[in-house]
Coordinates of C-alpha atoms and ligand atoms in Angstrom, one line a residue:
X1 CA 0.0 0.0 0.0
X2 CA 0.9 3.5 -1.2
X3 CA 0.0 7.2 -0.4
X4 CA 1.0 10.4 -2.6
X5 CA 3.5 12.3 -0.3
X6 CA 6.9 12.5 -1.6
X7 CA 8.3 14.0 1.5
X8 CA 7.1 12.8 4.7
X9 CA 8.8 14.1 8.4
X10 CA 7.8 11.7 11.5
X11 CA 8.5 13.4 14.9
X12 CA 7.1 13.0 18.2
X13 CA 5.2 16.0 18.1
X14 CA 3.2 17.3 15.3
X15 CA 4.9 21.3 13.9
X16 CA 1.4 22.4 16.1
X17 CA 0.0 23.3 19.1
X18 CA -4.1 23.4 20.3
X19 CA -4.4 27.1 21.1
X20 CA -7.2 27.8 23.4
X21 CA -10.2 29.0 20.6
X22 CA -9.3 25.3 19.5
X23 CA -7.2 26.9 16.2
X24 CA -4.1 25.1 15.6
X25 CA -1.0 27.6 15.5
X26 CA 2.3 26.5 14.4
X27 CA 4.8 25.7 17.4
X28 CA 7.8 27.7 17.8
X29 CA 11.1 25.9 17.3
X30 CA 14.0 25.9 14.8
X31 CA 13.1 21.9 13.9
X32 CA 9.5 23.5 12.5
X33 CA 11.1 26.7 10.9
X34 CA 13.8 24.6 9.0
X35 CA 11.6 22.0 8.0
X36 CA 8.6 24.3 7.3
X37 CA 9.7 25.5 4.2
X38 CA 11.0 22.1 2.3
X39 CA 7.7 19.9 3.7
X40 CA 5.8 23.0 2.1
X41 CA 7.7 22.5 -1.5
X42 CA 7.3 19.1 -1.9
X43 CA 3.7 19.5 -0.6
X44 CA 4.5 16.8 1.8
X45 CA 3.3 15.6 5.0
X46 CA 4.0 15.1 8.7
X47 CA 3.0 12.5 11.3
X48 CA 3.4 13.3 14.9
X49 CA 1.2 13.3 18.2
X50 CA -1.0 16.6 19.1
X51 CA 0.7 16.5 22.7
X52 CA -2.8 15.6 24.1
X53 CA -3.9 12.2 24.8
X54 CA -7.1 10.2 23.8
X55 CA -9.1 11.8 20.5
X56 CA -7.0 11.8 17.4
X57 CA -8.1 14.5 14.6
X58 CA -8.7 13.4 11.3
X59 CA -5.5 14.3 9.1
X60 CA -6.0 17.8 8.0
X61 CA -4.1 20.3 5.7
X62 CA -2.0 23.6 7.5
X63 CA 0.0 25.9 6.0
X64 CA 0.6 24.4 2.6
X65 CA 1.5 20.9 4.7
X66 CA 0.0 17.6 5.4
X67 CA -0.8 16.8 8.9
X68 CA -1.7 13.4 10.4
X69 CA -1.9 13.1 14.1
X70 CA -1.2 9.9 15.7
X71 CA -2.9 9.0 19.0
X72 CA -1.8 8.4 22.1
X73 CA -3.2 7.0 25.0
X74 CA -3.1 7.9 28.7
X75 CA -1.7 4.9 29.4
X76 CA 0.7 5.6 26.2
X77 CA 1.5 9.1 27.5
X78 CA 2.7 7.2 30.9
X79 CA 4.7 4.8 29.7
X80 CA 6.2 5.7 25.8
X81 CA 6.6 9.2 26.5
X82 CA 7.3 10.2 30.5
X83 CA 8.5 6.3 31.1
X84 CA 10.8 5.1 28.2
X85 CA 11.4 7.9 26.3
X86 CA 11.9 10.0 29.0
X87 CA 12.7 8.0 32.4
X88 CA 14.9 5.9 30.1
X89 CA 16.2 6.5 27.4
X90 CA 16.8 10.4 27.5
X91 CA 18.8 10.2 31.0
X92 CA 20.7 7.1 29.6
X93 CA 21.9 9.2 26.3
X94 CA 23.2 12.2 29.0
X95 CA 25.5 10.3 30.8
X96 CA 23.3 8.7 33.4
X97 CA 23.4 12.0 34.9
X98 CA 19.8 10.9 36.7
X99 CA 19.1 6.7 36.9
X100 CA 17.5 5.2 34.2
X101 CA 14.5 3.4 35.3
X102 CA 13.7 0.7 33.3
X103 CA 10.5 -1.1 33.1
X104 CA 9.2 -4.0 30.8
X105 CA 6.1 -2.3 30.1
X106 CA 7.2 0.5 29.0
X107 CA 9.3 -0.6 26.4
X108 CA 6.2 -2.7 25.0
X109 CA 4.5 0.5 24.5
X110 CA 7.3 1.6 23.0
X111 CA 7.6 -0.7 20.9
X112 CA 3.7 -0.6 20.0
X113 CA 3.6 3.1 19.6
X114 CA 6.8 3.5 17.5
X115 CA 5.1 0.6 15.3
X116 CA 1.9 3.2 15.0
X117 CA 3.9 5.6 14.1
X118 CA 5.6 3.3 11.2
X119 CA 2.2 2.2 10.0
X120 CA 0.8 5.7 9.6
X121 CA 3.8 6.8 7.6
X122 CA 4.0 3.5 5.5
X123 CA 0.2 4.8 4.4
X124 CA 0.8 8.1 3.4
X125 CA 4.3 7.9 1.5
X126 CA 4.6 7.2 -2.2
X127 CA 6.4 5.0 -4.3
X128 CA 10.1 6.4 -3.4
X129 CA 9.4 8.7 -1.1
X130 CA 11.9 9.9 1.4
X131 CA 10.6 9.5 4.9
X132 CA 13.2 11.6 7.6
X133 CA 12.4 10.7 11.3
X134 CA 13.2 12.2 14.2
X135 CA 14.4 11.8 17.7
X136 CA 14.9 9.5 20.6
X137 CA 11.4 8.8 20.7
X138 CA 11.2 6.9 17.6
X139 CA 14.2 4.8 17.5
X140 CA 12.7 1.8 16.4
X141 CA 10.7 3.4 13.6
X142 CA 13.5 3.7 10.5
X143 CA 13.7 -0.5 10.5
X144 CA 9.5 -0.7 11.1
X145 CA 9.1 1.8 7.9
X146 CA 12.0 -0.3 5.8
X147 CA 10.1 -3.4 6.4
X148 CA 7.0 -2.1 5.4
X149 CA 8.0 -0.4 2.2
X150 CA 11.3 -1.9 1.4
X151 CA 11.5 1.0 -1.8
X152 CA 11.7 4.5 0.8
X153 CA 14.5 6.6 1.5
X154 CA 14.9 6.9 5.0
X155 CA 16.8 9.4 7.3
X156 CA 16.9 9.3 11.5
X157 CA 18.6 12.3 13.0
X158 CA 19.4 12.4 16.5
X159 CA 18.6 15.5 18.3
X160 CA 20.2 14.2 22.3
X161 CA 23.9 12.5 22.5
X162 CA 24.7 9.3 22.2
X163 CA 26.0 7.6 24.7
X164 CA 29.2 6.2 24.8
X165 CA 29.5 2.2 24.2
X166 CA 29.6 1.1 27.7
X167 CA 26.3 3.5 29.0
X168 CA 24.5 1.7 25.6
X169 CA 25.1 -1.8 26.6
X170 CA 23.4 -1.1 30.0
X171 CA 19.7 -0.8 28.0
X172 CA 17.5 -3.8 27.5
X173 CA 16.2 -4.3 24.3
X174 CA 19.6 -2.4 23.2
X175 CA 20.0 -4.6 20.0
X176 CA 16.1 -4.0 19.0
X177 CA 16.9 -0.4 18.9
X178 CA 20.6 -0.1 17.3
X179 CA 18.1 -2.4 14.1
X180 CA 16.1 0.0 14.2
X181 CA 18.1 2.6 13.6
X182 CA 19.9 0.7 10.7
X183 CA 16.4 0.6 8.7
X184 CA 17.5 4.0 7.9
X185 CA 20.2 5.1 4.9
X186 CA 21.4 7.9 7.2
X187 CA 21.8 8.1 10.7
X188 CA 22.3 11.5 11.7
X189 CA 24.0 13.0 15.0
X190 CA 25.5 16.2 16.5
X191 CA 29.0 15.3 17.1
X192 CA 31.4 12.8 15.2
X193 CA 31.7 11.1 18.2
X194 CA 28.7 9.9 18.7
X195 CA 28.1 8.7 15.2
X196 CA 31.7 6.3 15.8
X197 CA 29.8 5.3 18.8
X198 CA 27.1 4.1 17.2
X199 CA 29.1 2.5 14.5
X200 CA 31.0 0.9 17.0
X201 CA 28.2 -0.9 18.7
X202 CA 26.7 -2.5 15.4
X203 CA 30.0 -4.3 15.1
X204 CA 29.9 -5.3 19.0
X205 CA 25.7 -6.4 19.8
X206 CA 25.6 -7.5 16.1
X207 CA 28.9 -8.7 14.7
X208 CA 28.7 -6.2 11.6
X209 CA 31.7 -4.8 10.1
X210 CA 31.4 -0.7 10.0
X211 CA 34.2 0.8 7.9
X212 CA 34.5 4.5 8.2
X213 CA 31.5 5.9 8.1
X214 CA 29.2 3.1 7.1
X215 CA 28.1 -0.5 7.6
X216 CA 26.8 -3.2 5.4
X217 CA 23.6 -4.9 7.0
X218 CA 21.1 -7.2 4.5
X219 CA 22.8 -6.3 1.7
X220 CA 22.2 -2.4 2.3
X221 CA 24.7 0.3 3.1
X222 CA 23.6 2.8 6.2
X223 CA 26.0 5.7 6.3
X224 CA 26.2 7.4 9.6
X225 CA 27.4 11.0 10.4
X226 CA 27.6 14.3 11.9
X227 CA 25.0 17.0 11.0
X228 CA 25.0 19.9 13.7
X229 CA 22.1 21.4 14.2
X230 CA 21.5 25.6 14.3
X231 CA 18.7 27.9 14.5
X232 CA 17.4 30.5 12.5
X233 CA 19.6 33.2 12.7
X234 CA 17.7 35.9 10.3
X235 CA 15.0 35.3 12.6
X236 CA 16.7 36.0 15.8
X237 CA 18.7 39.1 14.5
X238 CA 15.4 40.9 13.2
X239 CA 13.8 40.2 17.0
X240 CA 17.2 41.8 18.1
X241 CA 16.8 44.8 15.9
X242 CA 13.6 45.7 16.5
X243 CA 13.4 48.5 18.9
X244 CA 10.5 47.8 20.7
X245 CA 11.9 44.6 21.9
X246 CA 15.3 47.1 22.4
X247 CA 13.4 48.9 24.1
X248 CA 12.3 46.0 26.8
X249 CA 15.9 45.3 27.2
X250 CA 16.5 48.4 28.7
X251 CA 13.4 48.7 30.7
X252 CA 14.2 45.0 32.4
X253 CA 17.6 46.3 33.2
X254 CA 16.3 49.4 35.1
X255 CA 14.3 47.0 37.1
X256 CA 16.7 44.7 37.8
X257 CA 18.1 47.9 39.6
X258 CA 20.8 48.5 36.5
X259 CA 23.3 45.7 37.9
X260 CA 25.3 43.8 35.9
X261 CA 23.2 40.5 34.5
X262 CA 23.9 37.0 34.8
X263 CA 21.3 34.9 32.5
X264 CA 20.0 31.6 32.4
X265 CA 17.4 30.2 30.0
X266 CA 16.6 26.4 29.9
X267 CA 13.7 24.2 30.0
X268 CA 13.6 22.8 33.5
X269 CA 15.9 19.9 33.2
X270 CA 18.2 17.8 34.8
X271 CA 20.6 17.8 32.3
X272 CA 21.2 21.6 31.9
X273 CA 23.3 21.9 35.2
X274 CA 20.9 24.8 36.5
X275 CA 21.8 22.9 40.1
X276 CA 25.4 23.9 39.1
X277 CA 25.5 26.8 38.2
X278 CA 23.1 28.0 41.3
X279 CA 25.5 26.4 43.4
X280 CA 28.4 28.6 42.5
X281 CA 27.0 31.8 42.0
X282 CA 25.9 31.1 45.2
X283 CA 29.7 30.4 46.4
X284 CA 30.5 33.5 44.8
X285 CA 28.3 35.2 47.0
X286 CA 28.8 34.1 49.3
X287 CA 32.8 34.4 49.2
X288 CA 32.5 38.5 48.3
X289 CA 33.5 37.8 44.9
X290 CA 30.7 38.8 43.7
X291 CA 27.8 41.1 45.6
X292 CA 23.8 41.1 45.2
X293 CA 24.6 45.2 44.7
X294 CA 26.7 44.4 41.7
X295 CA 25.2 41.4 40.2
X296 CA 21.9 39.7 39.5
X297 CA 21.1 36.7 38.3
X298 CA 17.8 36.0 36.0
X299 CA 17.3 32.2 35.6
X300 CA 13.8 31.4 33.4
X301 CA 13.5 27.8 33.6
X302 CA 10.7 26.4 31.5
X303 CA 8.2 24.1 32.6
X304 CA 9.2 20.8 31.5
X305 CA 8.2 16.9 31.4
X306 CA 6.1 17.9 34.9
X307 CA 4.3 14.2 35.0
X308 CA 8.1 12.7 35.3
X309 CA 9.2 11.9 38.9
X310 CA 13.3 12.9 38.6
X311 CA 11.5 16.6 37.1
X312 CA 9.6 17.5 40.2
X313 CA 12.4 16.9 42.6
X314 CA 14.7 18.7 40.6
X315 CA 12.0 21.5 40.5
X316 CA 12.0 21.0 44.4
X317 CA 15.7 21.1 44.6
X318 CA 16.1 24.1 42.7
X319 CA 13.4 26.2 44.0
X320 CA 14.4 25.7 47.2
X321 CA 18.2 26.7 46.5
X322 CA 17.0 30.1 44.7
X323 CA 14.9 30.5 48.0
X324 CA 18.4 30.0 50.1
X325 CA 20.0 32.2 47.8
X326 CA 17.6 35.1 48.2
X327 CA 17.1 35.0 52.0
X328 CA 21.2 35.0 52.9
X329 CA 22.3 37.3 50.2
X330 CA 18.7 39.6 49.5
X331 CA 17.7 42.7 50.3
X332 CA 13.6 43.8 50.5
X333 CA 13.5 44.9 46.9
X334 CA 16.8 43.2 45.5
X335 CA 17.0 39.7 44.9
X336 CA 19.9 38.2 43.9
X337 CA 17.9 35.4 41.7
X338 CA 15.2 36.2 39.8
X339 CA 13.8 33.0 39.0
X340 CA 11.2 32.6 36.1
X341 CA 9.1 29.1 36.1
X342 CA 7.3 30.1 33.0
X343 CA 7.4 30.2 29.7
X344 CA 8.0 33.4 27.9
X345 CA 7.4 34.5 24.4
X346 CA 10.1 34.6 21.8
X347 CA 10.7 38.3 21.6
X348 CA 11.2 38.3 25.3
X349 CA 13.8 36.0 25.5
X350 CA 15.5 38.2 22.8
X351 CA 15.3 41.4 25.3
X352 CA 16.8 38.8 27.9
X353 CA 19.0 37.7 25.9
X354 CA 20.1 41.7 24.8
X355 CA 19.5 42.9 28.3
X356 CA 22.5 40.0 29.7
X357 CA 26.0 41.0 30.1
X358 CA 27.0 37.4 31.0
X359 CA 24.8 34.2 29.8
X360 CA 25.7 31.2 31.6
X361 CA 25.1 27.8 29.6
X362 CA 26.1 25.1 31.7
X363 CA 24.4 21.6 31.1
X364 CA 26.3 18.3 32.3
X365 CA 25.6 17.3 29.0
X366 CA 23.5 18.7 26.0
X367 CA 23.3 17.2 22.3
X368 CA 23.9 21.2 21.0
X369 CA 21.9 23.9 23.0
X370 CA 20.3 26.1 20.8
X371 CA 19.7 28.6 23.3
X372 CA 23.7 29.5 23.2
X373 CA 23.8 29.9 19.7
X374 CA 20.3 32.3 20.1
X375 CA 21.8 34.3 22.7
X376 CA 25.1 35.1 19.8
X377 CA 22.7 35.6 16.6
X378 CA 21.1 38.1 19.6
X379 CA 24.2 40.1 20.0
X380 CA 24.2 42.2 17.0
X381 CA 25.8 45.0 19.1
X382 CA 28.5 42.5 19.8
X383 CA 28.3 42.9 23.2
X384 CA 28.0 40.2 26.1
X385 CA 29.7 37.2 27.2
X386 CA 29.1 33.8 27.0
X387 CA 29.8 30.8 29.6
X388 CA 29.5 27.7 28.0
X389 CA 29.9 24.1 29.4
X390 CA 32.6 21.7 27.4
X391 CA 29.9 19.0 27.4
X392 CA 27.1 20.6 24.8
X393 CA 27.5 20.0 21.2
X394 CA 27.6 23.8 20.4
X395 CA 31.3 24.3 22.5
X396 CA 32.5 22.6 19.8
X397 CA 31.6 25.3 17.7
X398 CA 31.5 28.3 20.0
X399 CA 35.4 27.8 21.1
X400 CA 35.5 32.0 22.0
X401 CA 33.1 31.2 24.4
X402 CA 34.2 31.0 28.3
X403 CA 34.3 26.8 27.9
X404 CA 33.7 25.4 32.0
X405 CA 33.6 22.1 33.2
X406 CA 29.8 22.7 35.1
X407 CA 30.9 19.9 37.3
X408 CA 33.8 21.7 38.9
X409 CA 32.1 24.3 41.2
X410 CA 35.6 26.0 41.0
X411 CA 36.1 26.1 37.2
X412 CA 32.2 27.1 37.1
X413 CA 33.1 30.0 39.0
X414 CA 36.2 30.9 37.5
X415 CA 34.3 31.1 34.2
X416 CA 32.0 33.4 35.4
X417 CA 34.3 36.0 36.7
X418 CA 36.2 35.7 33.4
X419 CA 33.3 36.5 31.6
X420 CA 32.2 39.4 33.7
X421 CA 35.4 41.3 33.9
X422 CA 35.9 41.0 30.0
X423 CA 36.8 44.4 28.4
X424 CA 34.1 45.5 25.8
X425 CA 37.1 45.0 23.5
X426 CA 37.8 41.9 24.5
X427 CA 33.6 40.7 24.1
X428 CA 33.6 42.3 20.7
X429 CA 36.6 40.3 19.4
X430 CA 34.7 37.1 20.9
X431 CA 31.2 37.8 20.3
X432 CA 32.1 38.7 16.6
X433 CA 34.0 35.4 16.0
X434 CA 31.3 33.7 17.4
X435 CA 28.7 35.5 15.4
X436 CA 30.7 34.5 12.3
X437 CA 30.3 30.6 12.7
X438 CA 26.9 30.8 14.0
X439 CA 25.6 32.9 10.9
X440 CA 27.8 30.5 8.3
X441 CA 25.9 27.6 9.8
X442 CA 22.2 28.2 9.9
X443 CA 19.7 25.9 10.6
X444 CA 18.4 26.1 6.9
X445 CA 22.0 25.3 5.9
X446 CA 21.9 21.9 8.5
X447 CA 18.4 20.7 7.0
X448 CA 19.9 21.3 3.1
X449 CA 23.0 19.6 4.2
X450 CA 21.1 16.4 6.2
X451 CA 18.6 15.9 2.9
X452 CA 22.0 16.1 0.0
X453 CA 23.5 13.6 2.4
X454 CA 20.6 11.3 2.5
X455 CA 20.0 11.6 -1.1
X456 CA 23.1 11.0 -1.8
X457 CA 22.8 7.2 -0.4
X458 CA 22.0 4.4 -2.0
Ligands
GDG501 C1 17.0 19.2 22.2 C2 18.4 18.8 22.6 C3 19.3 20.3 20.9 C4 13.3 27.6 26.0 N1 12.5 28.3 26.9 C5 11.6 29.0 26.2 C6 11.8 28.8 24.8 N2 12.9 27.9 24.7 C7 13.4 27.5 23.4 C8 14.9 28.0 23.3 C9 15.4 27.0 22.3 C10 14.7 25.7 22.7 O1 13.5 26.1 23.4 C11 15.6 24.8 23.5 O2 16.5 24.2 22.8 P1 17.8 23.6 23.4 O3 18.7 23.2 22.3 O4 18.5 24.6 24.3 O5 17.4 22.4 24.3 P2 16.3 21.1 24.2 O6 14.9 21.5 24.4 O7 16.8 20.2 25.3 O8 16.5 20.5 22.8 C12 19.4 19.9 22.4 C13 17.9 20.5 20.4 O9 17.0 19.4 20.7 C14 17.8 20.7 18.9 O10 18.4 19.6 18.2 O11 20.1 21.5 20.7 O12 20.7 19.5 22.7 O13 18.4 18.5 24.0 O14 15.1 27.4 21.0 O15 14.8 29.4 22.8 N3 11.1 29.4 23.8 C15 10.1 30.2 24.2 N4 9.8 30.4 25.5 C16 10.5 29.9 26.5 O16 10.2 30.1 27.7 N5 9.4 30.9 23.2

């Protein structure tokens, strides 16, 4: 069985969100913007989830695009999404830096939802289509597709790490999803690294024989490599130029009672090191390095993956460390932490982002963090500094950054003085090398790149 679309992306989530008059609206995001544009040329299609459980909508059209939801159930939404995508698998890929918890069921509903997905696409693609899936979440979906229609071109890109060898073997069902990855032509990641780790492992859980950067597997040829993701940075710059959103930069400086700004922005995860980095402005403090008259800190932390147990308590953990935070070192009226549990629109992170002196990245481990490379394509007065942890995919990129090891309190903190005593000499000649290599790798440039790869194969 065959469908008309030529072009079909599968993601977890569909490129929408419900708004509240029941409209759908397109989600904000660089996968959407990138992809947007070459679904919309080849008048192809996407299969994802709503993001609500129970009724699925009928397939419908949006914005020169093809949308068909899949549906999840409650019991789905437990145990796919918050248990093994997200209990499992995600703090498996970052280093174990919470325990995995693994449970049977939930990698049969895995299984069962990742085969839904398969089906639906299997449907809807024509005869030598090519099919490029996405994310953690549907691992097992590239070999499901392959075995249904045998004639598509398939691409899997990555979005988290991957873990090294050792962390991998740890995961049952490991060998179901390394096959299921090698249904696809190309296997995409962030880093080099973690594509020779992946190659590495097909030759040790399945005796295959990778030779630089492929493998043979039933007679087909899977390449594997490194794609680094970006953002879009014409997007970004026109937000930072526009001088109403200018103007909000300087009016969130005034109230933060003109002191120099520390910024955090993240969506409230484990992984991001937001525990860290609390913990030594906190030292700094509280050492007199640095003083709630001179400094302030504004840390937006975006709800996140609420339903998951390891989320709440980290919620719980951090709150209550801002709250330390402001009662030994606050004034009435001056806080040194202004902590945001909210999502904000995207011109306001913008102002943030212009209204920072210092933005402090610091995850324990991140496939790329965007929000780095949104904070530079924000600095088109080249101004601002930028602390950025050795273990995300963009420090590989971003090398004029201040690179920190997040899980050195003392290397955390020498970062951050660095980075606020920097000249404004010495931030323009960083913050305009930096500038450079974001805007010569956009996000449009990635998705062009990925798709000449992919068609390229075979
Ligand atoms: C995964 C990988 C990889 C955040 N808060 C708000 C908001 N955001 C936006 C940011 C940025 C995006 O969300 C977050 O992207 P990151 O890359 O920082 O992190 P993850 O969500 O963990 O993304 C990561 C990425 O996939 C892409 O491949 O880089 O390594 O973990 O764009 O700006 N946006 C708005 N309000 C918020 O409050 N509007």
């Amino acid at each position: 069985m065959s469908g008309e679309y030529e072009f079909i992306v599968v993601a977890n989530r569909l490129p929408v969100d419900a708004a509240e008059d029941g409209e759908w609206r397109r989600s904000p995001g660089g996968l959407v913007t990138a992809v947007h544009p070459i679904v919309r040329q080849h008048k192809g299609a996407w299969v994802g989830w709503t993001g609500a459980p129970g009724e699925v909508p009928e397939p419908f059209g949006f914005d020169g695009m093809f949308l068909r939801p899949v549906g999840l159930s409650d019991d789905e939404v437990d145990r796919y999404y918050e248990g093994q995508s997200n209990a499992t698998i995600w703090p498996l890929f970052h280093d174990a830096v919470e325990q995995p918890v693994h449970q049977r069921e939930w990698r049969e509903a895995y299984h069962t939802v990742n085969r839904r997905f398969a089906d639906a696409t299997a449907e809807f693609a024509a005869p030598d289509a090519t099919v490029w899936v996405h994310d953690y979440q549907l691992m097992l979906v590239p070999a499901m597709l392959r075995e249904r229609r045998p004639d598509l071109r398939i691409g899997y890109f990555l979005h988290i790490p991957f873990p090294p060898v050792e962390l991998f073997m740890q995961l049952p069902g490991r060998a179901d999803l390394l096959r299921g990855l090698l249904g696809a032509d190309l296997v995409g990641f962030q880093r080099p690294l973690a594509a020779q780790n992946f190659l590495q492992l097909t030759r040790l859980l399945l005796g295959l024989d990778p030779k630089e950067d492929r493998v043979e597997v039933d007679g087909r040829t899977v390449t594997a490599g490194a794609f680094p993701i970006s953002i879009d940075v014409a997007e970004i710059e026109a937000e930072a130029a526009d001088t109403e959103v200018q103007a909000q930069a300087r009016r969130l400086r005034q109230e933060l009672g003109d002191r120099r700004v520390l910024l955090g922005v993240d969506r409230l995860d484990y992984t991001k090191g937001i525990e860290q980095r609390l913990a030594a402005y906190g030292e700094l403090l509280a050492e007199g390095s640095l003083s709630n008259d001179d400094v302030v800190l504004v840390q937006v932390a975006t709800p996140s993956r609420l339903r998951v147990t390891q989320y709440q308590q980290l919620r719980e953990r951090v709150e209550r460390e801002v709250g330390r935070i402001n009662g030994e070192f606050g004034e009435v009226g001056k806080a040194p932490v202004h902590y945001l549990f909210q999502s904000r629109s995207r011109a306001e992170l913008v102002a943030m982002y212009l209204a920072a002196d210092v933005m402090v990245v610091s995850p324990l481990r991140d496939g790329m963090n965007l929000v780095a490379k949104e904070y530079v394509a924000a600095r088109i007065d080249e101004r601002g500094t930028l602390v950025l942890s050795e273990f995300t995919g963009a420090a590989a990129e971003l090398g004029e950054a201040f690179l920190v090891n997040p899980h050195d309190v003392e290397d955390a903190k020498r970062g951050i003085c660095a980075a606020l005593d920097a000249s404004p000499d010495q931030q323009a000649t960083r913050m305009r090398a930096m500038r450079a290599t974001v805007r010569a790798h956009t996000v449009d440039r990635w998705a062009r790149e990925f798709l000449d790869a992919l068609s390229a194969t075979g």
